[in-house]
PDB file of C-alpha atoms in Angstrom:
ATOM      1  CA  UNK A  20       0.000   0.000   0.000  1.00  0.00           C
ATOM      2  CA  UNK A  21       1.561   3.171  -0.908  1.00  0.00           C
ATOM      3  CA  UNK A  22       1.741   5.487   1.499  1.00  0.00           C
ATOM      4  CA  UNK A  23      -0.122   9.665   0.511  1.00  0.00           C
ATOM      5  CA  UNK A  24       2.670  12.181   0.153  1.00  0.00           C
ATOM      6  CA  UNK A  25       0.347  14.488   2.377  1.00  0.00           C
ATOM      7  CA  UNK A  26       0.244  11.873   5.178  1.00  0.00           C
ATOM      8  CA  UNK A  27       4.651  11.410   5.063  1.00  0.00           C
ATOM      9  CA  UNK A  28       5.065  14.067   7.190  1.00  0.00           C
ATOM     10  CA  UNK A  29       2.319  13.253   9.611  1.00  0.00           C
ATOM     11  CA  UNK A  30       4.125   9.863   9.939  1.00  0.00           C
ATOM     12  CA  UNK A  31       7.544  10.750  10.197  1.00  0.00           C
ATOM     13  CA  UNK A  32       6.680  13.039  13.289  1.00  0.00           C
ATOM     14  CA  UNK A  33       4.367  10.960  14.878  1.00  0.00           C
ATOM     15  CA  UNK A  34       6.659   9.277  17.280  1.00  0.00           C
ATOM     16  CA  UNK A  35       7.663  12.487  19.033  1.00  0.00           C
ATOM     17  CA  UNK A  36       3.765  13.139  19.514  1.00  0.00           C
ATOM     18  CA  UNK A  37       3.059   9.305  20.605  1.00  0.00           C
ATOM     19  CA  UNK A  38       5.974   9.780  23.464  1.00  0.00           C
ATOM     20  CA  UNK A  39       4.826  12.898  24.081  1.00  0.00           C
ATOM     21  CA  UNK A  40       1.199  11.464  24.998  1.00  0.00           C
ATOM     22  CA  UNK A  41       2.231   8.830  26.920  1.00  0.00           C
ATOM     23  CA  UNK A  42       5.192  10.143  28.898  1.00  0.00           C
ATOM     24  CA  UNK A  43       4.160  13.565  29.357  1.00  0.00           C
ATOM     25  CA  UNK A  44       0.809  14.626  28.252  1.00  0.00           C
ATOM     26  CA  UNK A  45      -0.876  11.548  30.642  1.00  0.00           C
ATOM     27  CA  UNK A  46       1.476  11.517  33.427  1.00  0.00           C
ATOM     28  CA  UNK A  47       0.002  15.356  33.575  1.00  0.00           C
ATOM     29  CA  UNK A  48      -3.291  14.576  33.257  1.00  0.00           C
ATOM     30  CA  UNK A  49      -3.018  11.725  35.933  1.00  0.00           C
ATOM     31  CA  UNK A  50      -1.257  14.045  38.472  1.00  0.00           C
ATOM     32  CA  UNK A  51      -3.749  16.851  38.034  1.00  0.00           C
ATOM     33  CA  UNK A  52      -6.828  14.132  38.863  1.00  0.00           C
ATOM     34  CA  UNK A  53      -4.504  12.339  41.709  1.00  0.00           C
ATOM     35  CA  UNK A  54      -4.292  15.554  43.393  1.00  0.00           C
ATOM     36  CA  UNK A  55      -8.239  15.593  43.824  1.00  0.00           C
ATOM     37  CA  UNK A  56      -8.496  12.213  45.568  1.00  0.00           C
ATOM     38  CA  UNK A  57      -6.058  10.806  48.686  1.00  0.00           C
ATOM     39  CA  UNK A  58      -3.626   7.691  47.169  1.00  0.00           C
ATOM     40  CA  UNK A  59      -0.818   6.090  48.525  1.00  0.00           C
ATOM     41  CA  UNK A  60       0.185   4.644  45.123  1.00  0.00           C
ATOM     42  CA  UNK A  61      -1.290   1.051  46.340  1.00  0.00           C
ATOM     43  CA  UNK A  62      -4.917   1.065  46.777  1.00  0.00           C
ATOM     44  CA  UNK A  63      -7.436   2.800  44.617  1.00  0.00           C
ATOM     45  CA  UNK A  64      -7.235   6.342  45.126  1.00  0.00           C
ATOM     46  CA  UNK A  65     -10.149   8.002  46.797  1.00  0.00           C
ATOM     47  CA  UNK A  66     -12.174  11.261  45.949  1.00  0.00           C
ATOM     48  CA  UNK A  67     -11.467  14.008  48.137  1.00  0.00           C
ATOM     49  CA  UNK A  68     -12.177  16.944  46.079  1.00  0.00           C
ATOM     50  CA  UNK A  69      -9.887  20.530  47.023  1.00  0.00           C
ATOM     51  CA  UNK A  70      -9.298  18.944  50.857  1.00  0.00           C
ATOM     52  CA  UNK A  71      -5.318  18.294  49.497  1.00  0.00           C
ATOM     53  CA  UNK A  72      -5.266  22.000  48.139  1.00  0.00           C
ATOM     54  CA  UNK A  73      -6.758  23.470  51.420  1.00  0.00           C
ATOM     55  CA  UNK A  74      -4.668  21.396  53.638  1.00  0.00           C
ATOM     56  CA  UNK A  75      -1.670  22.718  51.889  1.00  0.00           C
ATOM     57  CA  UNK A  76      -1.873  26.618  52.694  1.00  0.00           C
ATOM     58  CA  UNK A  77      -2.136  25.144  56.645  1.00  0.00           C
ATOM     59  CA  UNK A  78       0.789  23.043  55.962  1.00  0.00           C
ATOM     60  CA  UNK A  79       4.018  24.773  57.602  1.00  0.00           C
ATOM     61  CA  UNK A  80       6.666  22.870  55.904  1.00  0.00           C
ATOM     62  CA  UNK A  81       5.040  23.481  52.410  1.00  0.00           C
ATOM     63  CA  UNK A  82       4.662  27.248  53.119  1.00  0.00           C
ATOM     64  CA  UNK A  83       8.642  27.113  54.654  1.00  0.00           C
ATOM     65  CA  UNK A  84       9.676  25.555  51.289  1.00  0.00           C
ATOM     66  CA  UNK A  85       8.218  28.087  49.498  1.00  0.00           C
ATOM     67  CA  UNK A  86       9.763  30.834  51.963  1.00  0.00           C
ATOM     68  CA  UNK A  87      13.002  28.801  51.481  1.00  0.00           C
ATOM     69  CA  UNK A  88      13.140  29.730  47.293  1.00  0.00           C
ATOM     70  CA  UNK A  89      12.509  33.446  48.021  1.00  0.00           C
ATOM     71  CA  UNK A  90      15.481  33.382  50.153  1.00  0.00           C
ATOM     72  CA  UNK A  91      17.640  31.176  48.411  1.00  0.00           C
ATOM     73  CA  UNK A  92      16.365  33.418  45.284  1.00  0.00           C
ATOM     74  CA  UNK A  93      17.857  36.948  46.442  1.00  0.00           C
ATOM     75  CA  UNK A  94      20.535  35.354  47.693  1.00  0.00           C
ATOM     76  CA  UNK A  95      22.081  33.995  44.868  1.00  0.00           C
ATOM     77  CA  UNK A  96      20.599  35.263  41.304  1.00  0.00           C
ATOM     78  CA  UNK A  97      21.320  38.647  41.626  1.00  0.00           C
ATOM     79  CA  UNK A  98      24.895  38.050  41.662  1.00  0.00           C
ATOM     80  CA  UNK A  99      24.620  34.852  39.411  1.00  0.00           C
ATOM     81  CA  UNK A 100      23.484  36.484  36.984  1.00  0.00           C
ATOM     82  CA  UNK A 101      25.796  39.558  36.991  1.00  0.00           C
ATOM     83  CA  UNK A 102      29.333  37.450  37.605  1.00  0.00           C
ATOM     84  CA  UNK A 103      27.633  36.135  34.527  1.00  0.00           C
ATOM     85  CA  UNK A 104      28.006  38.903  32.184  1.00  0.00           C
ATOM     86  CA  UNK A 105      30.749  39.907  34.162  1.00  0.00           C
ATOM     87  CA  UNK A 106      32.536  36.971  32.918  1.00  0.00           C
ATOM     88  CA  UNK A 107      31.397  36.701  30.161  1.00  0.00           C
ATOM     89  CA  UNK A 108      32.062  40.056  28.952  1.00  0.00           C
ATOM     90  CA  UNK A 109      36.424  39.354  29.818  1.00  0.00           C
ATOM     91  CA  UNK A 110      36.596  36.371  27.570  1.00  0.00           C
ATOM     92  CA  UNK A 111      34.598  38.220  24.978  1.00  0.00           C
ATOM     93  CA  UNK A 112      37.481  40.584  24.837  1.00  0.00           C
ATOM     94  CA  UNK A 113      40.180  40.715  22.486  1.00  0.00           C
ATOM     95  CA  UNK A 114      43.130  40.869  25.011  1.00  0.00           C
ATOM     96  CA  UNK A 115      41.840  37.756  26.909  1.00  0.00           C
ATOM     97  CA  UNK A 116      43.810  34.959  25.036  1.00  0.00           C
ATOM     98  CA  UNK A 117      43.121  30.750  26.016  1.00  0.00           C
ATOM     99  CA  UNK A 118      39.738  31.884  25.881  1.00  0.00           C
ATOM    100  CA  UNK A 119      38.662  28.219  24.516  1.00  0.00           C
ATOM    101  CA  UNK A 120      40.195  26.976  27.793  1.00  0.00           C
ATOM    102  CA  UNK A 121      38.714  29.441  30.034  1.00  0.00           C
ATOM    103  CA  UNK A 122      35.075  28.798  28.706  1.00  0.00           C
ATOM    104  CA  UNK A 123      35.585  25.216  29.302  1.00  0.00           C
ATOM    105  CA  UNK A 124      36.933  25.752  32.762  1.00  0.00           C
ATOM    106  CA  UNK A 125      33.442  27.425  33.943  1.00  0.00           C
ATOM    107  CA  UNK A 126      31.533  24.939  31.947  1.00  0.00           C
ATOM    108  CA  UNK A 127      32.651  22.232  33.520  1.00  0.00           C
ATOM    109  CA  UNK A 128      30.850  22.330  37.256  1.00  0.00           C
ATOM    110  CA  UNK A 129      27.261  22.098  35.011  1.00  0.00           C
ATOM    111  CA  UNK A 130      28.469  18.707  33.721  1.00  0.00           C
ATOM    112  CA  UNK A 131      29.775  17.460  36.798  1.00  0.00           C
ATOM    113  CA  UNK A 132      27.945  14.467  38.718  1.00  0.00           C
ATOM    114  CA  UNK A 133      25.630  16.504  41.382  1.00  0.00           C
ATOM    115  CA  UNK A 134      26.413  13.643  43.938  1.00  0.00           C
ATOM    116  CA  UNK A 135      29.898  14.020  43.685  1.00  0.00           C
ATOM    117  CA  UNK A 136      29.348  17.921  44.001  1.00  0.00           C
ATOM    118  CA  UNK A 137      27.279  17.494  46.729  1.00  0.00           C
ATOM    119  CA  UNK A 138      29.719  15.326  48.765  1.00  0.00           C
ATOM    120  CA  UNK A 139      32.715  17.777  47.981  1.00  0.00           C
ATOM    121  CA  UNK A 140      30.969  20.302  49.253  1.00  0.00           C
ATOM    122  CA  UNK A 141      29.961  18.345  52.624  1.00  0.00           C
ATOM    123  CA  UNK A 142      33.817  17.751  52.927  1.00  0.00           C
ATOM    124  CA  UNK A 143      34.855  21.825  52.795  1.00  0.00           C
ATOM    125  CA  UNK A 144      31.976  22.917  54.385  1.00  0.00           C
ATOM    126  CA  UNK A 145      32.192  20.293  57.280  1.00  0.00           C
ATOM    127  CA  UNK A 146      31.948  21.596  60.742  1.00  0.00           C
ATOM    128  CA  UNK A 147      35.414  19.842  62.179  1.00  0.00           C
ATOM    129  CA  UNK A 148      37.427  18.976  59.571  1.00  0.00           C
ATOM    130  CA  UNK A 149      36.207  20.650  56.778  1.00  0.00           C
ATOM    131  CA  UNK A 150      38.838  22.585  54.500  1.00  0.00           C
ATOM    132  CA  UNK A 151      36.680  26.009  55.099  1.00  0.00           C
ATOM    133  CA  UNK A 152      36.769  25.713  58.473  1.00  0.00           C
ATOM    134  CA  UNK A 153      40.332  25.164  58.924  1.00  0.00           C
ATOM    135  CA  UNK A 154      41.008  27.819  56.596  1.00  0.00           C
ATOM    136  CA  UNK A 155      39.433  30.059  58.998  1.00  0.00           C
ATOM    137  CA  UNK A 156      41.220  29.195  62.082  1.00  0.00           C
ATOM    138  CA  UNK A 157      44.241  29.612  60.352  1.00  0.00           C
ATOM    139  CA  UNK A 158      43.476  33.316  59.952  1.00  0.00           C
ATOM    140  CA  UNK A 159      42.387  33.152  64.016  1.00  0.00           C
ATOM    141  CA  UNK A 160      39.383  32.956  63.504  1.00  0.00           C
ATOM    142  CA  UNK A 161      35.878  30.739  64.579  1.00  0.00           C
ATOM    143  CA  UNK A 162      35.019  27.498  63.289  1.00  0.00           C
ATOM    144  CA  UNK A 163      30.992  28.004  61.719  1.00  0.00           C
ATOM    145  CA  UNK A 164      28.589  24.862  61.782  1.00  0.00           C
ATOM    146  CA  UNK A 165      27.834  25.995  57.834  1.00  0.00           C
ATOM    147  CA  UNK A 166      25.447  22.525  57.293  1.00  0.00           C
ATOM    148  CA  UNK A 167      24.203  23.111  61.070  1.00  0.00           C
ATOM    149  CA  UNK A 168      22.804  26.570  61.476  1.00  0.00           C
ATOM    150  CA  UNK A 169      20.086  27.470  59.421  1.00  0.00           C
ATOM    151  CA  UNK A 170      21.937  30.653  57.634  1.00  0.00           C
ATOM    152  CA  UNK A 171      25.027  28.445  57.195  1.00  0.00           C
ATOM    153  CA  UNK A 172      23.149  25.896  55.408  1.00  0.00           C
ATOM    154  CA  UNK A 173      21.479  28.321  52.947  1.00  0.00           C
ATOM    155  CA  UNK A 174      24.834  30.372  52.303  1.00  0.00           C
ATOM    156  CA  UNK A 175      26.580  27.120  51.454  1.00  0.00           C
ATOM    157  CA  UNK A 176      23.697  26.479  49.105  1.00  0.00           C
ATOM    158  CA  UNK A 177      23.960  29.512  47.717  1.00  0.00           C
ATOM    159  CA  UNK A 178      27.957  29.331  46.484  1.00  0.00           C
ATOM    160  CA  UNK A 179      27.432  25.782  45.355  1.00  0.00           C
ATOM    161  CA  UNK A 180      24.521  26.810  43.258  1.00  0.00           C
ATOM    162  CA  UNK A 181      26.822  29.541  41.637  1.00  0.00           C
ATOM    163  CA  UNK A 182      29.770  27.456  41.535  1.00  0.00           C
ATOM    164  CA  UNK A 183      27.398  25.060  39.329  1.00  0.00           C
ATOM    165  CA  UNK A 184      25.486  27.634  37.143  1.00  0.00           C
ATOM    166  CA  UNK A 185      27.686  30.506  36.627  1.00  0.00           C
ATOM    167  CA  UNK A 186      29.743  28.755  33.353  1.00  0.00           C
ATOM    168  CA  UNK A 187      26.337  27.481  32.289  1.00  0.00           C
ATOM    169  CA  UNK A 188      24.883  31.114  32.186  1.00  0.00           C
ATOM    170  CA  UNK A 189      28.301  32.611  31.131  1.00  0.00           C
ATOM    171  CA  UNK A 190      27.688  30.775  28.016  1.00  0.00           C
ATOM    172  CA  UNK A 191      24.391  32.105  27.166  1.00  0.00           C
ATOM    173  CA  UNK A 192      25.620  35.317  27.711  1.00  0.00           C
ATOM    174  CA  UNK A 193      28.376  35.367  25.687  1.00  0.00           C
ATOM    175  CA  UNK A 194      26.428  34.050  22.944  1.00  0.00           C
ATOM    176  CA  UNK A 195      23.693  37.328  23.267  1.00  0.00           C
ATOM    177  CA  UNK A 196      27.437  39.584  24.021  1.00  0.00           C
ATOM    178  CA  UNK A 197      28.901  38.345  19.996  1.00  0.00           C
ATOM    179  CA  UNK A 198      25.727  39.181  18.354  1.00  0.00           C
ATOM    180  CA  UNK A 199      25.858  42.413  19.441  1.00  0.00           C
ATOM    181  CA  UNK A 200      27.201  44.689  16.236  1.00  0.00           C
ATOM    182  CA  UNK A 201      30.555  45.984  16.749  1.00  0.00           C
ATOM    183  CA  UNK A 202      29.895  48.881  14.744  1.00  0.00           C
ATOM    184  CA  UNK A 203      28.143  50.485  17.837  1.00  0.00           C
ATOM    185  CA  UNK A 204      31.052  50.399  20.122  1.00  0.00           C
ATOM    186  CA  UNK A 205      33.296  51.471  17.663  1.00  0.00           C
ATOM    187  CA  UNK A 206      30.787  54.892  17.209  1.00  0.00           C
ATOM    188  CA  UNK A 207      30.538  55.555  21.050  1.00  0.00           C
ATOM    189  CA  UNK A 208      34.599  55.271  20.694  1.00  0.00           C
ATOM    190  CA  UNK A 209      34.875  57.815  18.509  1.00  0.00           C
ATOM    191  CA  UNK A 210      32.444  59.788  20.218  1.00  0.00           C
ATOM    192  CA  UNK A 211      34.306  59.768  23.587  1.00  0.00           C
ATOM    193  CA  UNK A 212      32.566  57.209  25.509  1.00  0.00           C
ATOM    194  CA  UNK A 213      34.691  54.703  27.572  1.00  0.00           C
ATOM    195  CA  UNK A 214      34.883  50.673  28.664  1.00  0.00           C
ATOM    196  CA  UNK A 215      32.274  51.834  31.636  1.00  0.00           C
ATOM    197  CA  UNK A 216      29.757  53.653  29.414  1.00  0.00           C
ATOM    198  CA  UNK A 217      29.871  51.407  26.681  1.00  0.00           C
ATOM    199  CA  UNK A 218      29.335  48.356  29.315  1.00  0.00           C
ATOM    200  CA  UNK A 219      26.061  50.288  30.851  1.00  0.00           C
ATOM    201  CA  UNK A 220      25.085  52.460  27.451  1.00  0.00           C
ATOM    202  CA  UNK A 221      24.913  49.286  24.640  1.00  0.00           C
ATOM    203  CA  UNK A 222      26.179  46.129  26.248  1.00  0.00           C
ATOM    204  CA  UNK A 223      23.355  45.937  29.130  1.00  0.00           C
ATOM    205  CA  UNK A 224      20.475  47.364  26.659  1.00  0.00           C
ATOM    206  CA  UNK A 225      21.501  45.416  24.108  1.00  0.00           C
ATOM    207  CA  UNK A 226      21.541  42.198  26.219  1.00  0.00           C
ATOM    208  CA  UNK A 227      18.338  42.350  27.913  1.00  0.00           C
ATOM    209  CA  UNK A 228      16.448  39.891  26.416  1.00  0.00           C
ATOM    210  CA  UNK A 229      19.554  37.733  27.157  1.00  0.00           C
ATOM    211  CA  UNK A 230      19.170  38.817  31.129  1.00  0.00           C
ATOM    212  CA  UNK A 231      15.279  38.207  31.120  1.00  0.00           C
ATOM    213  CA  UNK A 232      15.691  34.694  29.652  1.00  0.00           C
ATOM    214  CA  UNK A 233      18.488  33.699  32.184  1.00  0.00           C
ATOM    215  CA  UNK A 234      16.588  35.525  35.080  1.00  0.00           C
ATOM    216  CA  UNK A 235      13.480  33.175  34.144  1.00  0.00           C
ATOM    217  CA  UNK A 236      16.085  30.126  33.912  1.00  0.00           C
ATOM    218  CA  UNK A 237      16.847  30.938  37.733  1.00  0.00           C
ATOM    219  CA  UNK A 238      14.228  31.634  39.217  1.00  0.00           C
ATOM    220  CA  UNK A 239      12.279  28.380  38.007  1.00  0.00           C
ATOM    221  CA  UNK A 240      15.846  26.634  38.656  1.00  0.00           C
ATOM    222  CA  UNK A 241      15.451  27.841  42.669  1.00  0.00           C
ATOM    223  CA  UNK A 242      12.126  26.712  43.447  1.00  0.00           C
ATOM    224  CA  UNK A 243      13.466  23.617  41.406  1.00  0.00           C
ATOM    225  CA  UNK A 244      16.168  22.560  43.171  1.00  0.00           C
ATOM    226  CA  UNK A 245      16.557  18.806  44.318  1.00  0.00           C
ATOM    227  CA  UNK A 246      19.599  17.152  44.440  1.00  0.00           C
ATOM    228  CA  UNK A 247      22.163  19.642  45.824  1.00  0.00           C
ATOM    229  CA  UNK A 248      20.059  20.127  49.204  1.00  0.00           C
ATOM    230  CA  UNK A 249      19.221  16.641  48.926  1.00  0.00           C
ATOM    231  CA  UNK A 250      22.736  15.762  49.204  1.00  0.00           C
ATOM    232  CA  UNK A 251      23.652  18.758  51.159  1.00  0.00           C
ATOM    233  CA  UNK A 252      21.108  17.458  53.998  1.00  0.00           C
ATOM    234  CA  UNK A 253      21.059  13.726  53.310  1.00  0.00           C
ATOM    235  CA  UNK A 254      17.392  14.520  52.989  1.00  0.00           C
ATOM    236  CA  UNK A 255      16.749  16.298  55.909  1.00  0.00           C
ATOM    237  CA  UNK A 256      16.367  19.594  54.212  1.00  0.00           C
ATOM    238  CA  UNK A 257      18.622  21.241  56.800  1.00  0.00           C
ATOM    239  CA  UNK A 258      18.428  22.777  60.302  1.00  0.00           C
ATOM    240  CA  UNK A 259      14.209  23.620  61.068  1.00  0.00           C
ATOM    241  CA  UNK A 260      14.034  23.021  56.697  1.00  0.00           C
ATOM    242  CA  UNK A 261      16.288  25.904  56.315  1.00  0.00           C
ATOM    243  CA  UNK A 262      16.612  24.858  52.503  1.00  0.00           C
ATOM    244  CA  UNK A 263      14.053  22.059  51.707  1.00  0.00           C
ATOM    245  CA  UNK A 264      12.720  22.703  48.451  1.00  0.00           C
ATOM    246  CA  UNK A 265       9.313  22.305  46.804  1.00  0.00           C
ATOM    247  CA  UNK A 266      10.712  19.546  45.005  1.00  0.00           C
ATOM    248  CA  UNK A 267      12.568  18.018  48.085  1.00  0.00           C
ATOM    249  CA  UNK A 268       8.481  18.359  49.640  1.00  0.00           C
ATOM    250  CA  UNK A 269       6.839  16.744  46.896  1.00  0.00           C
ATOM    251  CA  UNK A 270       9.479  13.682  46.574  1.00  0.00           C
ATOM    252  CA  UNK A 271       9.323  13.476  50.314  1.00  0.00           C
ATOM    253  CA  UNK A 272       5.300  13.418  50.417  1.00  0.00           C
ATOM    254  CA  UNK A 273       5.500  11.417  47.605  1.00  0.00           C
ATOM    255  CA  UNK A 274       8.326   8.622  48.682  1.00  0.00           C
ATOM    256  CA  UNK A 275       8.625   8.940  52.077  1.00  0.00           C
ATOM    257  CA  UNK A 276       5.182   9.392  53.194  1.00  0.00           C
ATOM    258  CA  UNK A 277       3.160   7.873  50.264  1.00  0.00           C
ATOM    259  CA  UNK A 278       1.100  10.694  49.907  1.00  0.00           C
ATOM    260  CA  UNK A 279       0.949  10.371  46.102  1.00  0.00           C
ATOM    261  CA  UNK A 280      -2.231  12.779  45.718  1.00  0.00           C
ATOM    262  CA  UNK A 281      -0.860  15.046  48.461  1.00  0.00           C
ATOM    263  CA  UNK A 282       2.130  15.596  46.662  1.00  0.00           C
ATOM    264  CA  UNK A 283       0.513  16.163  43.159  1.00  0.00           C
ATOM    265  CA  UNK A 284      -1.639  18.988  44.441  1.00  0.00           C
ATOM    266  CA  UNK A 285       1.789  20.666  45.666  1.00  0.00           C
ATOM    267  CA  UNK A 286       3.082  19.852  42.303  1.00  0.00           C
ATOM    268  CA  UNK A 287       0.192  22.088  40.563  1.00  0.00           C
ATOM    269  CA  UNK A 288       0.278  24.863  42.818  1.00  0.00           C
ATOM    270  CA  UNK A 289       4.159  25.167  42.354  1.00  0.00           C
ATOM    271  CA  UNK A 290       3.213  25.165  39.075  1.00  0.00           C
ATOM    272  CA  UNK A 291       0.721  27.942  39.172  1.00  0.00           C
ATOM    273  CA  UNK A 292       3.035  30.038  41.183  1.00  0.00           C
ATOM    274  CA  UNK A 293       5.727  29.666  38.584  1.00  0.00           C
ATOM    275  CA  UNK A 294       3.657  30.106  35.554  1.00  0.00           C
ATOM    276  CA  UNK A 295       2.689  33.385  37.488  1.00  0.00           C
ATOM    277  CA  UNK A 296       6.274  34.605  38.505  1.00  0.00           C
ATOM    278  CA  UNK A 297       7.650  33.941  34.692  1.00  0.00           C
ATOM    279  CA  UNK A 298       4.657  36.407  33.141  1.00  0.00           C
ATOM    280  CA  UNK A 299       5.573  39.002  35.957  1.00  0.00           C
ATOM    281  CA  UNK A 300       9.101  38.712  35.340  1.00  0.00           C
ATOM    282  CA  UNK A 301       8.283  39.130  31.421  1.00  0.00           C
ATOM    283  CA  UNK A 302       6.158  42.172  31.792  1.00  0.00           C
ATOM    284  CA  UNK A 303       8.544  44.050  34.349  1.00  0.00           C
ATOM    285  CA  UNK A 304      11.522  43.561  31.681  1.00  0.00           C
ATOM    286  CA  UNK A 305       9.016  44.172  28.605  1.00  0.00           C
ATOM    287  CA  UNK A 306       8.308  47.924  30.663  1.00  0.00           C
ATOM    288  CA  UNK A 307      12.097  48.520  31.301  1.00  0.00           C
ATOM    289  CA  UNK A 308      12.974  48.002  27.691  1.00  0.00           C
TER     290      UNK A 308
END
């Protein structure tokens, strides 16, 4: 049977859509009606209506998880994202030379094992014989419980999450930085400007779609994060859950506590609050341009 020309293309695409309706589309669909009945995965799950979604805004550890990104957020993006271009902007230069070696230097951390990451950091951050630590009593002065004290914990979060992502945003940014036309530097040259008013005149204009799209990036990254305080905290999610994530709650409802449609309705109201964030974010950096 020969196949309609109109049809080829239909067929030749069809897998994507086939895998996309059974490992995405339905797992969705399945979540969003699990987190309307109580399940523990086992028996059959059992009608509850919104009861998950209003015992959720009581729940103190969800509503501390939540609490936790907004911290974690401001303390770490801001100056992610501006080491970033920062960085980005040197090995853009002409006078920087290995420039292939330095951009695989910072690219490296985002392809290494998060486990591994996550250990190494336990190790220099430990309380007696971690490398920090000693470091500071060298200089005279006191050892800090970084993974127990709840500040601790969330400032050693906060340089291994920019230890991870700053190559991995670096490269973005230097990708927006060389399609930027050198014709307009060369004009404010001639017309007097310098390095500082050519950074804050045409390189940070110029780049902020670059910025907004990176700024998105982390803030959906911070609410997301699961492995590094996972490992961090061996799953504890710190001192009083200085840095348990949403996603560290739902796994832990989900896993732990086999609260399957418990953790589903957390899953959708994350998602709401994220799909709410990104179109504020949008229209604040749509106004400033």
């Amino acid at each position: 049977m020969r196949l309609h020309k109109c049809a080829a293309p239909y067929v030749f695409i069809s897998p994507y859509y086939v895998l996309f309706l059974f490992f995405v589309l339905y797992p969705l669909l399945s979540a969003f009606y699990a987190s309307f009945t109580e399940w523990n995965g086992i028996k059959d799950p059992k009608w509850i209506g919104f009861r998950n979604y209003s015992s959720l805004f009581k729940d103190d550890i969800f509503l501390q998880s939540l609490w936790n990104g907004v911290i974690i957020f401001f303390m770490y993006v801001p100056l992610l994202l501006f080491l970033s271009l920062v960085f980005a902007v040197i090995l853009n230069s002409a006078f920087v030379r290995l420039k292939g070696f330095f951009r695989a230097a910072y690219f490296i951390p985002y392809i290494t094992s998060l486990v591994a990451v996550g250990f190494t950091f336990r190790m220099l951050f430990g309380t007696e014989y971690g490398y920090i630590n000693e470091l500071l009593t060298s200089m005279g002065l006191a050892k800090t419980d970084w993974l127990g004290t709840i500040w601790g914990a969330r400032i050693t979060l906060a340089i291994l999450v920019i230890w991870r992502w700053l190559g991995y945003n670096m490269v973005i940014m230097l990708a927006g930085l060389q399609n930027i036309p050198s014709d307009l530097y060369e004009a404010a040259r001639i017309d007097g400007a310098g390095p500082v008013q050519s950074f804050f005149r045409i390189t940070i204009p110029m780049m902020a779609p670059i910025i907004m799209f990176t700024s998105i990036l982390s803030t959906i990254g911070t609410f997301q994060l699961f492995a590094e305080p996972l490992v961090l905290t061996r799953g504890s999610g710190g001192p009083e859950n200085s840095i348990m994530s949403v996603i560290m709650y739902v796994y832990n409802q989900s896993f732990s506590y086999l609260k399957f449609g418990y953790a589903s309705a957390a899953a959708y109201v994350f998602f709401l609050l994220m799909f709410v964030l990104t179109l504020m974010q949008i229209r604040v950096f749509r106004q400033e341009n």
